XYZ file of C-alpha atoms in Angstrom:
291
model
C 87.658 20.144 147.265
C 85.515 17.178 145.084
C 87.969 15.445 142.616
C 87.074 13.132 139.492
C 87.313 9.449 140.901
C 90.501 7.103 140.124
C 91.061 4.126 141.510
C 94.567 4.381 140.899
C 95.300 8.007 141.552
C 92.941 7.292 144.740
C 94.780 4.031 146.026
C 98.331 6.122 145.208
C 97.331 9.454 147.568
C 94.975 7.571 150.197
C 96.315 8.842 153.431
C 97.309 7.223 156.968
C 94.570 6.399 159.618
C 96.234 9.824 161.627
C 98.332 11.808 158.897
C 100.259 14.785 160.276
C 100.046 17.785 158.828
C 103.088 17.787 156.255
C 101.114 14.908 154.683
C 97.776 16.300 154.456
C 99.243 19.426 153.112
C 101.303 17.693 150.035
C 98.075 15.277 149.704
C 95.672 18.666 148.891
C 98.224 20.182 146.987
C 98.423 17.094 144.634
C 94.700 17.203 144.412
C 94.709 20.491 143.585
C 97.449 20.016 140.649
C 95.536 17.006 139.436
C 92.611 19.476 139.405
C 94.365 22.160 137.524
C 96.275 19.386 134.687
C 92.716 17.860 134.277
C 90.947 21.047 133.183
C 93.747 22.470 130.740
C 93.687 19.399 129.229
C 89.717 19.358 128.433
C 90.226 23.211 127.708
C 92.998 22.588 125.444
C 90.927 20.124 123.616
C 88.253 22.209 123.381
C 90.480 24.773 122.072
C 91.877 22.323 119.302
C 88.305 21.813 117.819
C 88.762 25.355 116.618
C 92.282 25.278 116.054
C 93.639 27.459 118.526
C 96.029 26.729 121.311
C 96.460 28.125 124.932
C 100.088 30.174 125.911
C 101.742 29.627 128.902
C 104.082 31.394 131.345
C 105.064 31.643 134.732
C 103.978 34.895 136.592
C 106.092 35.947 139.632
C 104.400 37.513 142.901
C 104.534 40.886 144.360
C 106.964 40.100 146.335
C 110.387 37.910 146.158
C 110.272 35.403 148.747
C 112.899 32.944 148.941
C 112.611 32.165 152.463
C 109.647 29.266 151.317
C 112.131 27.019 149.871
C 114.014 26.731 153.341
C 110.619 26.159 154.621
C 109.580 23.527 152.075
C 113.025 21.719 153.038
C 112.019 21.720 156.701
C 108.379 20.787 156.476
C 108.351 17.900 154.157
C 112.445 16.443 154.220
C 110.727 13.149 154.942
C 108.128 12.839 152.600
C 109.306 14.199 149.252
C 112.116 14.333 147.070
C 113.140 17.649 148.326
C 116.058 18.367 146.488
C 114.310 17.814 143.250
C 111.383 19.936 143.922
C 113.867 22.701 145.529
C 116.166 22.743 142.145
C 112.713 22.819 139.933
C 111.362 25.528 141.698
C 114.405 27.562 142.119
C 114.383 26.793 138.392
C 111.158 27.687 137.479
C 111.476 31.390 139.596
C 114.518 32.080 136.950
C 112.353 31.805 134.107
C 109.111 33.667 135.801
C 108.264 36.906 134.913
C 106.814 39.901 135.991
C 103.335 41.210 134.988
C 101.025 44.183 134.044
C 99.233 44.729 137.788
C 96.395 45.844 135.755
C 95.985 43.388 132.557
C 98.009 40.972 134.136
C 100.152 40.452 130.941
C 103.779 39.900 131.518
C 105.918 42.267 128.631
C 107.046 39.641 126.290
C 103.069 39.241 125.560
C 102.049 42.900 126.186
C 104.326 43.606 122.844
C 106.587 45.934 124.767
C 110.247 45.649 125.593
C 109.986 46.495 129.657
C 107.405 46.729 132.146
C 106.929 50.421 134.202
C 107.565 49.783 137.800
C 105.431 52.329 140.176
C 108.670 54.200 142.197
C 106.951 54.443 145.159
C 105.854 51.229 145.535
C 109.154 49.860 144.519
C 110.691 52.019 147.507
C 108.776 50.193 150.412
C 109.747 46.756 148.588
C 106.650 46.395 146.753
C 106.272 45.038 143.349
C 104.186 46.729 140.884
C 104.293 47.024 137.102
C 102.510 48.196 134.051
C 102.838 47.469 130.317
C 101.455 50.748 129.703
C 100.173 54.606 130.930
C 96.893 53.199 130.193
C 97.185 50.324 132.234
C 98.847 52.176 135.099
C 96.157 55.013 134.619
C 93.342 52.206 134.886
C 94.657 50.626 137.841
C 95.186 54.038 139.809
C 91.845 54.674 139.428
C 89.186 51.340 139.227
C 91.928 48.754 140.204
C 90.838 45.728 142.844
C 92.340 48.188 145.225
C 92.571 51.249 143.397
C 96.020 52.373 143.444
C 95.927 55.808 144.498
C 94.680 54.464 147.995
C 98.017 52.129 148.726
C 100.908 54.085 146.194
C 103.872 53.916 148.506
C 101.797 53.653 151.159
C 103.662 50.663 154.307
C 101.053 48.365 155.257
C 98.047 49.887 152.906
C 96.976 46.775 151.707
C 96.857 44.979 154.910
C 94.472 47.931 156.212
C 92.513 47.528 152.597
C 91.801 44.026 154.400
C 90.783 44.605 157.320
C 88.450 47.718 156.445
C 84.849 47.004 157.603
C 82.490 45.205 155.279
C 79.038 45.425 155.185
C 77.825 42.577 156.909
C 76.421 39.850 155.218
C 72.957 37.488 156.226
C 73.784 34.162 156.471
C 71.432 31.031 157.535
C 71.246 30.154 161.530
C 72.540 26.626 160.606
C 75.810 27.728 158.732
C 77.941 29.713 161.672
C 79.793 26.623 162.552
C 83.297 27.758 163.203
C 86.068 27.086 160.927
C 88.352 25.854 163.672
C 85.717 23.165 165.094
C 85.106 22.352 169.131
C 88.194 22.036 170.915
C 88.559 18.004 171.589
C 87.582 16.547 175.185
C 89.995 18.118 178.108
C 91.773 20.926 176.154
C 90.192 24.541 177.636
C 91.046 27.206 175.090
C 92.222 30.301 177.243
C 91.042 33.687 177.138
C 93.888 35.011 175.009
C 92.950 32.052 172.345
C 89.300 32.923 172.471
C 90.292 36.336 171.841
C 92.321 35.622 168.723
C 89.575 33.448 166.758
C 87.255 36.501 167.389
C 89.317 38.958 166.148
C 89.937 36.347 162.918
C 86.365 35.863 162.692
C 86.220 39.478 162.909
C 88.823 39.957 160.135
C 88.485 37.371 157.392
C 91.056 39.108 155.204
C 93.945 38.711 157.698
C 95.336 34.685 159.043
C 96.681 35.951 162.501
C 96.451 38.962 164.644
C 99.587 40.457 166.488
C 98.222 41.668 169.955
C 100.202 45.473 170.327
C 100.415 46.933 173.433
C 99.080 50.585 173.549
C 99.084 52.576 171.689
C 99.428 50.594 168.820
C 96.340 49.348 166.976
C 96.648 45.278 166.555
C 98.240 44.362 163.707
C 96.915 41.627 160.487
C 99.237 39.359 158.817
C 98.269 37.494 155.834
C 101.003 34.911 154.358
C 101.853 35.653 150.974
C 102.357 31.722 149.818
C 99.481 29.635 149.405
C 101.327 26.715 150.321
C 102.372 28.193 153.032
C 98.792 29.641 154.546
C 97.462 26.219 153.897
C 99.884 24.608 156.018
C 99.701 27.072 158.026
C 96.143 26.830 158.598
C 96.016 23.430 158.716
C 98.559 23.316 161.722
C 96.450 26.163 163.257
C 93.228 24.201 163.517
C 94.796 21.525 165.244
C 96.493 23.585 167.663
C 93.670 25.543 168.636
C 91.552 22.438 169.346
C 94.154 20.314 171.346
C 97.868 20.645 173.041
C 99.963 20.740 169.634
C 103.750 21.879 170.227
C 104.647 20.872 167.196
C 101.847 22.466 165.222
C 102.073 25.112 167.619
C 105.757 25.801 166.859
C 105.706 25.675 163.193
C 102.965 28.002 163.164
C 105.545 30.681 165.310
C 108.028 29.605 162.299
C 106.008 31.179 159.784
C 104.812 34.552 161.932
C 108.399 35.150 162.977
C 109.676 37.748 159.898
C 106.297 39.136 160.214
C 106.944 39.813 164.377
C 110.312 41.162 163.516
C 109.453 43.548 161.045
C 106.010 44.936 162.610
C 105.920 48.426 164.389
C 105.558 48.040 168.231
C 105.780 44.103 167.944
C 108.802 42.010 168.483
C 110.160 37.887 168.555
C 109.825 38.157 172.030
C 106.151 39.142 172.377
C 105.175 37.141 169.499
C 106.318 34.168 171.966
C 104.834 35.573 175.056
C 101.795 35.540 172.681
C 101.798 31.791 172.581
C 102.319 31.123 175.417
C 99.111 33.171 176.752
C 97.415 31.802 174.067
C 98.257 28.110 173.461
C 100.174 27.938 177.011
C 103.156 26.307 174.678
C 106.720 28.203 174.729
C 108.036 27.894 171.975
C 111.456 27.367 172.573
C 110.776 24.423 174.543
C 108.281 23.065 171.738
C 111.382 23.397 169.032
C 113.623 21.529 171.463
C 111.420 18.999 172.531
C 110.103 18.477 168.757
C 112.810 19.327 166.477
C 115.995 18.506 168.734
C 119.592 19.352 166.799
């Protein structure tokens, strides 16, 4: 991502000769909120020329999540003030609401008193509201993913994902893969070479649980941002060089996912590494993050 210049701001967030990954993380999220502030506040200026003003809220997600705040304790206790960011977050989730799936309004600016949540959806543990029959009637039918094709339905969206596509052309010169060459010495295995196909196969999904038969292999996309970016971030090192600790913390963040998958466990979510990045991962978090 390009940001405006500072010399301050630049001087301030300039990074280490060989950052690990908790610091490159917080360094693009900060780059990314500096982004964000900067617009609003040329928008809201704009928007002051004609005497109007922008109304903010805070929108929660599909799903509650509070296993990221453990996480963000973990991942950066020695480079932020973790306490603080934990209490304003925690903070900021009480005073978040939920939204129209359709208009995206949440009901205090909708004008009604409560939100309709879809049943259905609600009973898998899916979160999905409307400020209106309309709305709901909209989304069921011409929604991003129409409705009526994942109502109720475990693991819908996921399959919405990885659906085929219609391929697209693309210039000779721009299939460089995202992961890069793997540096000097390291030999990805078969299993590894096997995952960044099926990833480059599925763009939709960030890692592929191989099933035994006869269960079909099985997506997972991470819900935070935060989260996939680290996650990312620790998977393109691992898969170019011998990265316990990368490699672990990526297992971290798959593990709810293995437990809760049909016909995939823990334990073959680890044998998975190890075929694949020839790390176990008990030995990593020992070695790594010793108690």
């Amino acid at each position: 991502m390009k940001t405006v210049p500072n010399v301050v701001y630049d001087q301030i967030s300039a990074l280490p000769d060989d950052p690990d990954v908790g610091m490159i993380v917080a360094k693009k999220s900060c780059d990314s909120v500096r982004a964000y502030l900067l617009t609003m506040v040329v928008w809201n200026v704009l928007l002051a020329f004609y005497g109007e003003s922008e109304t903010y809220g805070l929108l929660k997600g599909p799903r509650e999540d509070r296993g990221d705040l453990k996480f963000l304790k973990e991942t950066f206790s020695d480079e932020i003030d973790v306490k603080r960011v934990v209490s304003e977050t925690a903070a900021n989730r009480q005073s978040a609401e939920h939204h129209c799936t359709s208009c995206g309004l949440p009901a205090s600016r909708a004008g009604v008193a409560t939100l309709l949540a879809c049943q259905r959806c609600k009973a898998i543990g899916r979160l999905v509201f409307y400020c209106s029959k309309k709305c709901q009637a909209t989304d069921w039918k011409t929604g991003r993913r129409p409705h009526k094709t994942v109502c109720g339905k475990v693991g819908a969206i996921r399959d919405a994902y990885l659906a085929p596509k219609e391929p697209e052309l693309a210039d000779e010169d721009d299939d460089d893969d995202f992961f890069g060459e793997p540096n000097p010495g390291y030999v990805r295995s078969p299993a590894l070479l096997h995952q960044l196909q099926m990833l480059k196969e599925n763009p939709g999904v960030d890692y592929v649980f191989i099933r035994p038969h006869p269960h079909e292999d099985h997506g997972v996309m991470l819900q935070d941002p935060l989260g996939r970016m680290f996650f990312m971030l620790c998977m393109k090192r691992a898969v170019c060089d011998y990265s316990p600790r990368e490699t672990f913390k990526m297992f971290q963040q798959l593990e709810p996912s293995a437990r809760n998958a049909p016909g995939f466990s823990v334990a073959q979510l680890k044998n998975q590494f190890l075929k694949e990045y020839g790390i176990d991962v008990d030995v990593a978090k020992a070695q790594c993050f010793p108690s």
